[in-house]
Amino acid sequence: MSFLSVNHVTHYYFSKSKATQALKDVSFSVEEGEFVSILGPSGCGKSTLLSLLANIIHPTEGKISLNDQPISTLDDSIGYMLQQDYLFPWKTIMDNVLLGPKIKKTTESSTNEKAERMLEEVGLHKISTSYPDALSGGMRQRVALVRTLITDPEILLLDEPFSALDYVTKLTLEDAVADLLATYKKTTVLVTHDIGEAISMSDRIIIMDTNPGSIKRMYDVPLELRNERPFNVRRHPKYQRIFDKVWNELNTKSIIPTSSKIVGDQHG
Amino acid sequence: MAKKMKNTPHEQYINAQRKEKRIVLSWQLIIFVSFFVLWEVSSRMHIIDPLLFSSPSKVVALLQTKFMDGSMISHVQITMFETILGFLIGTIGGICIASLLWASDRFSRIADPYLVILNAMPKVALGPIIIVALGPGMVSIVSMGAIVSIIITTLVVYAGFKDVDPNYEKVLISFGATRWQRFKEAVFPATLPTMVSTLKVNVGLAWVGVIVGEFLVSKKGLGYLIIYGFQVFDFTLVMSSLLLIAIAAAIMYKIVEKIEGWLMKHTS
């Protein structure tokens, strides 16, 4: 029995003129504590897949279960982080972080301290009374991560959380997130179009195909890279070889890669 | 040396700004004074009919006696009161209806054609009906003040609700938020700037409704004085009332502008 299992999930988007198949017969499972990346070009349904896992939309066909329970019956075991931070600009950092406990009505006297401690852990000091406007993109994304983690979700879903950041911030944040996830031993599913990010952060990579979105291949990241921090993985001698392998996997059926495209993808 | 210090580029900039401000202010003053001088002179020289257009000196004299004997102040008070009440009911009512529309998509679809018609319709045309229904008194006048702004407020605020980035709601949904929580935490606060911007428009609309209402039924108020002066051919009274309306409306507009500034600072 696996921790998270996705069984034959098919999803359609309906509009007046047509039904679009976003996902076709997707099945995979994630073990507890595992970090899985879903990698694929835009339009492969990877964000749809994440929304399904987050219980925001429900699959047309198929089942998703967490600990053998259908996720539609659970409402507090999933942490979902979006492409941009979506901090509420009218709330202070502290109020933003405490949003989850407030919605779930689980605020306790210790929740405040917990929030402060977690903000410190991601390197944010004395900002709890500031407003999101005053923070840089990287800092805001850290706050968003804390907001997601403070409710102690059993599984963390990340939807291209670094894609809106500049390259340097992104690399720093990858390490920070990896450290935090290691501390809290979270099961994580990351959606990305960035091959480097997928390799450096995950234990396993699921490569998706487009039209309709389906799983093309699974790829296990070698053991010696899994325990390295993301930045070190990118400098590891084996990194380039894996990168090429994944790259070829992504492009087997489609167009010949151009050099500019490789650069573009590396830089997210 | 001291003289040289004064001419830093920044000081030059400040000086240029000050000079511009002085020029604008002088022109405003010139227009103001010459308007009244021209009015006075042409009235005295019978270029315009003094019986129809009165003159500033007569208006001032009339206002002086009317304020001295205390008969004018109650007219100003009553009109101001009606306008403020109409403005508040129109604005708050509009926001409430918009919230109901947001609460139920089906209700909003059902209400849509009626809102379009009500919005397109010149509300003051409803005046006689309102008076018949609510009686020839203050209730009718306040209703007129409210009805001219309530529909447009509803439409503008509802559009604002619909415009809120759905990702804020997604964040809340991932925490298991109810529809009411989504409204309270994301949709309503995100739309506050839109609501605030309707205030300035509504204060002007409330004046229209109230003055028209007073034209139709009242025995007191500035609108009543205009109609009364017109009927007894006392155009000095008409002009005096117009002047008072202009001053009162301008003051109210400025106050709303101040409130708007304060709200903007404290809500966004």
Coordinates of C-alpha atoms in Angstrom, one line a residue:
Chain A
M1 CA 0.0 0.0 0.0
S2 CA 1.4 3.4 -0.9
F3 CA 1.0 6.7 0.8
L4 CA -0.5 8.6 -2.1
S5 CA -2.0 6.7 -5.0
V6 CA -3.4 8.0 -8.3
N7 CA -5.5 5.3 -10.1
H8 CA -6.4 5.7 -13.7
V9 CA -7.2 9.3 -13.5
T10 CA -8.7 10.9 -16.6
H11 CA -9.8 14.5 -16.6
Y12 CA -11.8 16.6 -19.1
Y13 CA -12.4 20.4 -19.2
F14 CA -15.8 21.1 -20.6
S15 CA -16.9 24.2 -22.6
K16 CA -19.8 25.0 -24.8
S17 CA -18.1 24.0 -28.0
K18 CA -16.0 21.0 -26.8
A19 CA -14.6 18.8 -24.2
T20 CA -10.8 18.9 -23.8
Q21 CA -9.0 16.0 -22.5
A22 CA -6.4 17.3 -20.1
L23 CA -5.3 14.0 -18.6
K24 CA -5.6 10.5 -19.9
D25 CA -5.4 7.4 -17.7
V26 CA -2.7 8.7 -15.3
S27 CA -1.6 6.3 -12.5
F28 CA 1.3 6.5 -10.1
S29 CA 2.0 6.4 -6.5
V30 CA 4.2 8.3 -4.0
E31 CA 5.7 6.8 -0.9
E32 CA 5.8 8.6 2.4
G33 CA 8.6 11.0 2.7
E34 CA 9.4 10.9 -1.0
F35 CA 10.0 13.9 -3.2
V36 CA 8.4 13.4 -6.7
S37 CA 8.6 15.9 -9.5
I38 CA 6.2 16.0 -12.4
L39 CA 8.1 17.3 -15.4
G40 CA 6.7 18.2 -18.7
P41 CA 6.1 21.0 -21.3
S42 CA 3.3 23.5 -20.9
G43 CA -0.1 22.0 -21.7
C44 CA 0.7 18.5 -20.5
G45 CA -1.8 18.8 -17.8
K46 CA 0.7 18.9 -14.9
S47 CA -1.0 21.8 -13.2
T48 CA -4.4 20.1 -13.6
L49 CA -2.9 17.0 -12.0
L50 CA -1.8 19.0 -9.0
S51 CA -5.1 20.7 -8.7
L52 CA -6.7 17.3 -8.6
L53 CA -4.3 16.2 -5.9
A54 CA -5.1 19.4 -4.0
N55 CA -8.8 18.5 -4.1
I56 CA -9.6 21.8 -5.8
I57 CA -11.1 20.1 -8.8
H58 CA -12.3 16.6 -9.0
P59 CA -11.3 14.0 -11.7
T60 CA -13.8 13.1 -14.4
E61 CA -12.8 9.5 -13.9
G62 CA -10.4 7.6 -11.6
K63 CA -9.5 7.7 -8.0
I64 CA -6.9 9.5 -5.9
S65 CA -6.3 8.3 -2.3
L66 CA -4.1 9.3 0.5
N67 CA -3.5 6.6 3.1
D68 CA -6.1 4.5 1.4
Q69 CA -8.8 7.1 1.9
P70 CA -10.2 9.0 -1.1
I71 CA -8.9 12.6 -1.0
S72 CA -12.3 14.1 -1.6
T73 CA -13.2 13.0 2.0
L74 CA -10.1 14.7 3.5
D75 CA -9.8 18.4 3.7
D76 CA -6.8 19.2 5.9
S77 CA -4.0 16.9 4.9
I78 CA -2.9 18.7 1.8
G79 CA -0.7 21.7 1.5
Y80 CA -0.8 23.5 -1.8
M81 CA 1.6 26.2 -3.0
L82 CA 1.0 28.1 -6.1
Q83 CA 3.2 29.5 -8.9
Q84 CA 3.2 32.9 -7.3
D85 CA 3.1 33.5 -3.6
Y86 CA -0.4 34.9 -3.4
L87 CA 0.2 36.4 -0.1
F88 CA -2.8 38.6 0.8
P89 CA -1.5 42.2 0.4
W90 CA -3.9 43.6 3.0
K91 CA -2.7 41.2 5.7
T92 CA 0.5 41.3 7.6
I93 CA 3.0 38.6 7.2
M94 CA 1.9 37.0 10.5
D95 CA -1.8 37.1 9.5
N96 CA -0.9 35.6 6.2
V97 CA 1.0 32.8 7.8
L98 CA -1.8 32.2 10.3
L99 CA -4.4 32.0 7.5
G100 CA -4.6 28.2 7.5
P101 CA -5.1 27.8 11.2
K102 CA -7.7 30.6 11.1
I103 CA -9.7 28.9 8.3
K104 CA -9.4 25.5 9.9
K105 CA -10.2 27.0 13.3
T106 CA -7.2 25.3 14.9
T107 CA -5.5 28.4 16.2
E108 CA -3.9 27.8 19.6
S109 CA -1.9 30.0 21.9
S110 CA 1.3 28.3 20.6
T111 CA 0.4 28.9 17.0
N112 CA 1.9 32.3 17.0
E113 CA 5.3 31.1 18.4
K114 CA 5.3 28.3 15.9
A115 CA 4.8 30.8 13.1
E116 CA 7.7 33.0 14.4
R117 CA 9.9 29.9 14.7
M118 CA 9.2 28.7 11.2
L119 CA 9.8 32.1 9.7
E120 CA 13.1 32.2 11.5
E121 CA 13.9 28.8 10.0
V122 CA 13.5 30.1 6.5
G123 CA 15.7 33.0 7.3
L124 CA 13.1 35.7 7.9
H125 CA 13.6 37.7 11.0
K126 CA 11.4 40.4 12.5
I127 CA 9.1 40.8 9.5
S128 CA 5.9 39.5 11.1
T129 CA 4.2 42.9 11.3
S130 CA 5.3 44.0 7.8
Y131 CA 3.1 43.8 4.8
P132 CA 3.9 41.6 1.7
D133 CA 4.6 44.7 -0.4
A134 CA 7.8 45.3 1.7
L135 CA 9.3 41.9 0.8
S136 CA 11.3 40.7 -2.2
G137 CA 10.0 37.9 -4.4
G138 CA 12.1 35.3 -2.7
M139 CA 11.1 36.4 0.8
R140 CA 7.5 36.3 -0.2
Q141 CA 7.8 32.8 -1.6
R142 CA 9.4 31.7 1.7
V143 CA 6.5 33.2 3.6
A144 CA 4.1 31.4 1.3
L145 CA 5.9 28.1 2.1
V146 CA 5.6 28.7 5.8
R147 CA 1.9 29.5 5.4
T148 CA 1.5 26.1 3.6
L149 CA 3.6 24.2 6.1
I150 CA 2.2 25.6 9.3
T151 CA -1.0 23.5 9.1
D152 CA 1.2 20.5 9.1
P153 CA -0.1 18.9 5.9
E154 CA 0.7 15.2 5.3
I155 CA 1.6 16.0 1.7
L156 CA 3.0 19.1 0.1
L157 CA 2.1 20.1 -3.5
L158 CA 4.3 22.7 -5.2
D159 CA 3.1 24.2 -8.5
E160 CA 6.2 25.7 -10.1
P161 CA 7.0 27.6 -6.9
F162 CA 10.3 29.0 -8.3
S163 CA 9.2 30.0 -11.8
A164 CA 8.5 33.6 -11.0
L165 CA 11.8 34.2 -9.3
D166 CA 15.2 35.3 -10.7
Y167 CA 17.8 32.7 -11.2
V168 CA 20.0 33.4 -8.1
T169 CA 16.9 33.7 -5.8
K170 CA 15.6 30.5 -7.3
L171 CA 18.8 28.5 -6.5
T172 CA 19.0 29.8 -3.0
L173 CA 15.3 29.1 -2.4
E174 CA 15.7 25.5 -3.8
D175 CA 18.2 24.8 -1.0
A176 CA 16.1 26.5 1.7
V177 CA 13.0 24.5 0.7
A178 CA 15.0 21.3 0.5
D179 CA 16.4 21.9 4.0
L180 CA 12.9 22.7 5.4
L181 CA 11.4 19.6 3.8
A182 CA 14.2 17.5 5.2
T183 CA 13.5 18.9 8.7
Y184 CA 9.8 18.2 8.5
K185 CA 10.1 15.0 6.5
K186 CA 7.3 16.0 4.1
T187 CA 6.1 14.0 1.2
T188 CA 6.2 16.4 -1.7
V189 CA 5.0 16.6 -5.3
L190 CA 6.6 19.3 -7.3
V191 CA 5.3 20.4 -10.7
T192 CA 7.9 22.0 -13.0
H193 CA 9.0 22.5 -16.5
D194 CA 12.6 23.0 -15.4
I195 CA 14.7 19.8 -15.8
G196 CA 17.5 21.1 -13.5
E197 CA 15.0 21.8 -10.8
A198 CA 13.4 18.4 -11.1
I199 CA 16.8 16.6 -11.0
S200 CA 18.3 18.6 -8.1
M201 CA 15.3 18.4 -5.8
S202 CA 13.6 15.1 -6.3
D203 CA 13.9 11.4 -5.7
R204 CA 11.9 10.5 -8.7
I205 CA 10.8 12.3 -11.8
I206 CA 7.6 11.6 -13.7
I207 CA 7.9 12.8 -17.3
M208 CA 4.6 13.8 -18.9
D209 CA 3.5 13.8 -22.5
T210 CA 1.1 16.2 -24.1
N211 CA -2.2 15.9 -26.0
P212 CA -3.6 14.5 -23.9
G213 CA -1.6 14.7 -20.7
S214 CA -0.3 11.3 -19.8
I215 CA 2.7 9.7 -18.1
K216 CA 5.5 9.1 -20.5
R217 CA 8.1 7.7 -18.2
M218 CA 9.3 7.5 -14.6
Y219 CA 12.9 8.2 -13.8
D220 CA 14.6 7.5 -10.5
V221 CA 17.3 10.0 -9.5
P222 CA 20.5 8.1 -8.5
L223 CA 20.8 7.6 -4.7
E224 CA 24.0 9.6 -4.3
L225 CA 22.2 12.7 -5.7
R226 CA 19.1 12.4 -3.6
N227 CA 20.7 13.4 -0.3
E228 CA 22.7 16.3 -1.7
R229 CA 21.4 19.8 -1.5
P230 CA 20.0 21.0 -4.8
F231 CA 22.8 23.5 -5.4
N232 CA 25.4 20.7 -5.0
V233 CA 23.4 18.4 -7.3
R234 CA 23.7 21.0 -10.1
R235 CA 27.5 20.9 -9.7
H236 CA 27.7 17.1 -9.4
P237 CA 29.7 15.3 -12.1
K238 CA 26.7 13.0 -12.9
Y239 CA 24.3 15.9 -13.2
Q240 CA 24.9 16.7 -16.9
R241 CA 24.5 13.1 -17.9
I242 CA 21.2 12.8 -16.1
F243 CA 20.1 16.1 -17.6
D244 CA 20.8 14.8 -21.1
K245 CA 18.9 11.6 -20.4
V246 CA 15.9 13.4 -19.2
W247 CA 16.1 15.9 -22.0
N248 CA 16.1 13.1 -24.6
E249 CA 13.2 11.5 -22.7
L250 CA 11.2 14.7 -22.9
N251 CA 11.9 15.1 -26.6
T252 CA 11.9 11.6 -28.0
K253 CA 8.8 12.1 -30.1
S254 CA 8.8 15.8 -30.7
I255 CA 11.1 18.4 -32.2
I256 CA 14.9 18.4 -32.3
P257 CA 16.2 20.4 -29.4
T258 CA 17.8 23.8 -30.2
S259 CA 20.6 25.1 -28.1
S260 CA 18.6 28.3 -27.1
K261 CA 15.9 26.1 -25.8
I262 CA 18.2 24.2 -23.6
V263 CA 19.5 27.4 -22.0
G264 CA 16.0 28.6 -21.7
D265 CA 14.9 25.6 -19.8
Q266 CA 17.9 25.6 -17.5
H267 CA 17.1 29.1 -16.5
G268 CA 13.5 28.3 -15.9
Chain B
M1 CA 28.9 80.6 -1.3
A2 CA 25.5 80.5 0.3
K3 CA 23.9 81.6 -2.9
K4 CA 25.6 78.9 -4.8
M5 CA 24.3 76.2 -2.4
K6 CA 20.7 77.3 -3.1
N7 CA 20.9 76.2 -6.7
T8 CA 21.4 72.5 -6.4
P9 CA 19.4 70.6 -9.0
H10 CA 16.9 69.5 -6.4
E11 CA 16.2 73.1 -5.3
Q12 CA 15.8 74.2 -8.8
Y13 CA 13.3 71.5 -9.3
I14 CA 11.4 72.5 -6.1
N15 CA 11.5 76.2 -7.2
A16 CA 10.1 75.3 -10.6
Q17 CA 7.3 73.3 -8.9
R18 CA 6.5 76.2 -6.6
K19 CA 6.4 78.6 -9.5
E20 CA 4.0 76.4 -11.5
K21 CA 1.7 76.1 -8.4
R22 CA 1.6 79.9 -8.0
I23 CA 0.7 80.4 -11.7
V24 CA -2.1 77.9 -11.5
L25 CA -3.4 79.4 -8.3
S26 CA -3.3 82.9 -9.7
W27 CA -5.3 81.9 -12.8
Q28 CA -7.9 80.1 -10.7
L29 CA -8.2 83.3 -8.6
I30 CA -8.5 85.5 -11.7
I31 CA -11.3 83.3 -13.2
F32 CA -13.1 83.3 -9.9
V33 CA -13.0 87.0 -9.4
S34 CA -13.7 88.0 -13.0
F35 CA -16.7 85.7 -13.1
F36 CA -18.3 87.5 -10.2
V37 CA -17.2 90.9 -11.3
L38 CA -18.5 90.3 -14.8
W39 CA -21.8 89.0 -13.4
E40 CA -22.2 92.0 -11.1
V41 CA -21.3 94.6 -13.8
S42 CA -23.3 93.1 -16.6
S43 CA -26.3 92.8 -14.3
R44 CA -26.0 96.5 -13.2
M45 CA -25.5 97.7 -16.7
H46 CA -28.5 95.6 -17.8
I47 CA -26.5 93.5 -20.3
I48 CA -28.2 90.6 -18.7
D49 CA -31.7 90.9 -17.2
P50 CA -31.1 91.5 -13.5
L51 CA -34.6 90.1 -12.7
L52 CA -33.7 86.8 -14.2
F53 CA -30.0 86.5 -13.4
S54 CA -29.8 88.5 -10.2
S55 CA -26.4 89.7 -9.2
P56 CA -23.7 88.7 -6.7
S57 CA -24.4 91.6 -4.4
K58 CA -28.1 90.7 -4.2
V59 CA -27.3 87.1 -3.6
V60 CA -24.9 88.0 -0.8
A61 CA -27.4 90.4 0.7
L62 CA -30.1 87.8 0.6
L63 CA -27.9 85.1 2.1
Q64 CA -26.8 87.5 4.9
T65 CA -30.4 88.2 6.0
K66 CA -31.5 84.6 5.6
F67 CA -28.7 83.3 7.6
M68 CA -29.1 86.1 10.2
D69 CA -32.7 85.3 10.8
G70 CA -31.9 81.5 10.9
S71 CA -34.3 80.6 8.1
M72 CA -31.6 79.4 5.7
I73 CA -29.6 77.1 7.9
S74 CA -32.4 74.6 8.3
H75 CA -32.8 74.3 4.6
V76 CA -29.1 73.5 4.2
Q77 CA -29.2 71.1 7.0
I78 CA -32.1 69.1 5.8
T79 CA -30.7 68.8 2.2
M80 CA -27.3 67.8 3.6
F81 CA -28.9 65.2 5.8
E82 CA -31.0 63.7 3.0
T83 CA -28.0 63.6 0.7
I84 CA -25.8 61.9 3.2
L85 CA -28.5 59.4 4.1
G86 CA -29.3 58.7 0.5
F87 CA -25.6 58.3 -0.3
L88 CA -25.0 55.8 2.6
I89 CA -28.1 53.8 1.8
G90 CA -27.2 53.7 -1.9
T91 CA -23.6 52.7 -1.3
I92 CA -24.1 50.2 1.5
G93 CA -27.2 48.8 -0.2
G94 CA -25.4 48.3 -3.5
I95 CA -22.5 46.5 -1.7
C96 CA -25.0 44.2 0.0
I97 CA -26.9 43.4 -3.2
A98 CA -23.6 42.7 -4.9
S99 CA -22.6 40.3 -2.1
L100 CA -25.9 38.5 -2.5
L101 CA -25.2 38.2 -6.3
W102 CA -21.8 36.8 -5.5
A103 CA -23.2 34.3 -3.0
S104 CA -25.3 32.7 -5.6
D105 CA -24.3 32.4 -9.3
R106 CA -27.8 31.3 -10.2
F107 CA -29.3 34.4 -8.5
S108 CA -26.9 36.6 -10.4
R109 CA -27.8 35.0 -13.7
I110 CA -31.5 35.4 -13.0
A111 CA -31.1 39.0 -11.8
D112 CA -28.9 40.0 -14.7
P113 CA -31.5 41.3 -17.3
Y114 CA -33.3 43.2 -14.5
L115 CA -30.2 44.9 -13.4
V116 CA -29.3 45.9 -16.9
I117 CA -32.7 47.5 -17.4
L118 CA -32.7 49.2 -14.0
N119 CA -29.2 50.5 -14.7
A120 CA -30.1 51.8 -18.1
M121 CA -33.3 53.5 -16.9
P122 CA -33.0 57.2 -15.7
K123 CA -33.8 56.7 -12.1
V124 CA -35.3 60.2 -11.5
A125 CA -38.1 59.2 -13.9
L126 CA -39.2 56.9 -11.0
G127 CA -39.7 59.9 -8.8
P128 CA -43.5 60.2 -9.1
I129 CA -44.0 56.5 -8.4
I130 CA -41.7 56.7 -5.4
I131 CA -43.7 59.6 -4.0
V132 CA -47.0 57.8 -4.5
A133 CA -45.6 54.7 -2.9
L134 CA -43.7 56.2 0.0
G135 CA -45.7 59.4 0.6
P136 CA -44.7 63.0 -0.1
G137 CA -42.0 63.4 2.6
M138 CA -38.5 62.9 3.5
V139 CA -38.6 59.1 3.0
S140 CA -39.3 59.6 -0.7
I141 CA -36.5 62.2 -1.1
V142 CA -33.9 60.0 0.7
S143 CA -35.1 57.0 -1.5
M144 CA -34.5 59.1 -4.6
G145 CA -31.0 59.9 -3.3
A146 CA -30.3 56.2 -2.8
I147 CA -31.9 54.8 -5.9
V148 CA -29.8 56.8 -8.3
S149 CA -26.6 55.2 -6.9
I150 CA -27.6 51.8 -5.7
I151 CA -27.8 49.9 -9.0
I152 CA -24.6 51.3 -10.5
T153 CA -22.9 50.5 -7.1
T154 CA -24.2 47.0 -7.3
L155 CA -22.9 46.4 -10.8
V156 CA -19.5 48.0 -10.2
V157 CA -18.9 46.2 -6.9
Y158 CA -20.2 42.9 -8.3
A159 CA -17.8 43.2 -11.2
G160 CA -15.1 43.9 -8.7
F161 CA -15.9 40.7 -6.8
K162 CA -15.7 38.7 -10.0
D163 CA -12.4 40.3 -10.9
V164 CA -10.6 39.1 -7.8
D165 CA -7.7 36.8 -8.8
P166 CA -9.2 33.2 -8.3
N167 CA -5.8 32.1 -7.0
Y168 CA -6.4 33.9 -3.7
E169 CA -9.5 31.7 -3.3
K170 CA -7.5 28.7 -4.4
V171 CA -5.2 29.3 -1.4
L172 CA -8.2 29.4 0.9
I173 CA -9.8 26.3 -0.7
S174 CA -6.6 24.4 -0.2
F175 CA -7.1 25.1 3.6
G176 CA -10.7 23.9 3.3
A177 CA -12.4 27.3 3.4
T178 CA -16.2 27.6 3.1
R179 CA -17.7 30.0 0.6
W180 CA -18.4 32.5 3.4
Q181 CA -14.7 32.3 4.5
R182 CA -13.6 32.9 0.9
F183 CA -15.8 35.9 0.7
K184 CA -14.6 37.3 4.1
E185 CA -10.9 36.6 3.7
A186 CA -10.3 37.2 0.0
V187 CA -13.1 38.5 -2.1
F188 CA -14.4 41.3 0.1
P189 CA -11.1 42.8 1.2
A190 CA -9.6 42.6 -2.3
T191 CA -12.5 44.6 -3.6
L192 CA -12.3 47.4 -1.0
P193 CA -10.5 49.8 -3.3
T194 CA -13.2 49.4 -5.9
M195 CA -15.9 50.1 -3.3
V196 CA -14.0 53.1 -2.1
S197 CA -13.8 54.5 -5.6
T198 CA -17.6 54.3 -6.0
L199 CA -17.9 56.6 -3.0
K200 CA -16.9 59.7 -4.9
V201 CA -19.3 58.9 -7.8
N202 CA -22.1 58.1 -5.4
V203 CA -21.9 61.4 -3.5
G204 CA -22.5 63.3 -6.7
L205 CA -25.4 61.0 -7.7
A206 CA -27.0 61.3 -4.3
W207 CA -27.2 65.1 -4.8
V208 CA -29.0 64.6 -8.1
G209 CA -31.6 62.3 -6.5
V210 CA -32.2 64.5 -3.5
I211 CA -32.5 67.8 -5.4
V212 CA -34.9 66.2 -7.9
G213 CA -36.8 64.7 -5.0
E214 CA -37.1 68.1 -3.4
F215 CA -38.2 69.6 -6.6
L216 CA -41.1 67.2 -6.6
V217 CA -42.4 67.2 -3.1
S218 CA -40.6 68.9 -0.3
K219 CA -41.5 72.0 1.8
K220 CA -37.9 72.4 2.9
G221 CA -34.4 72.1 1.6
L222 CA -32.3 73.8 -1.1
G223 CA -34.1 72.0 -4.0
Y224 CA -37.4 73.3 -2.6
L225 CA -36.0 76.8 -2.5
I226 CA -35.0 76.7 -6.1
I227 CA -38.4 75.6 -7.2
Y228 CA -40.1 78.1 -4.9
G229 CA -37.9 80.9 -6.1
F230 CA -38.7 79.9 -9.7
Q231 CA -42.4 79.9 -9.0
V232 CA -42.5 83.3 -7.3
F233 CA -40.0 84.7 -9.8
D234 CA -37.4 85.4 -7.1
F235 CA -34.2 84.5 -9.0
T236 CA -32.0 85.9 -6.3
L237 CA -33.3 83.1 -4.1
V238 CA -32.6 80.5 -6.9
M239 CA -29.1 81.8 -7.4
S240 CA -28.4 81.8 -3.6
S241 CA -29.6 78.2 -3.3
L242 CA -27.5 77.1 -6.3
L243 CA -24.4 78.8 -4.7
L244 CA -25.1 77.0 -1.4
I245 CA -25.5 73.6 -3.2
A246 CA -22.3 74.2 -5.0
I247 CA -20.5 74.9 -1.8
A248 CA -22.1 72.0 0.2
A249 CA -21.5 69.5 -2.6
A250 CA -17.9 70.6 -2.9
I251 CA -17.3 70.2 0.8
M252 CA -19.0 66.8 0.9
Y253 CA -16.9 65.7 -2.1
K254 CA -13.7 66.8 -0.4
I255 CA -14.7 64.9 2.8
V256 CA -15.4 61.8 0.8
E257 CA -12.0 62.2 -0.9
K258 CA -10.3 62.4 2.5
I259 CA -12.1 59.3 3.7
E260 CA -11.2 57.6 0.4
G261 CA -7.5 58.4 1.0
W262 CA -7.6 57.2 4.5
L263 CA -9.4 53.9 3.5
M264 CA -7.0 53.3 0.7
K265 CA -4.1 53.6 3.1
H266 CA -5.6 51.3 5.6
T267 CA -7.1 48.7 3.4
S268 CA -4.6 48.1 0.6

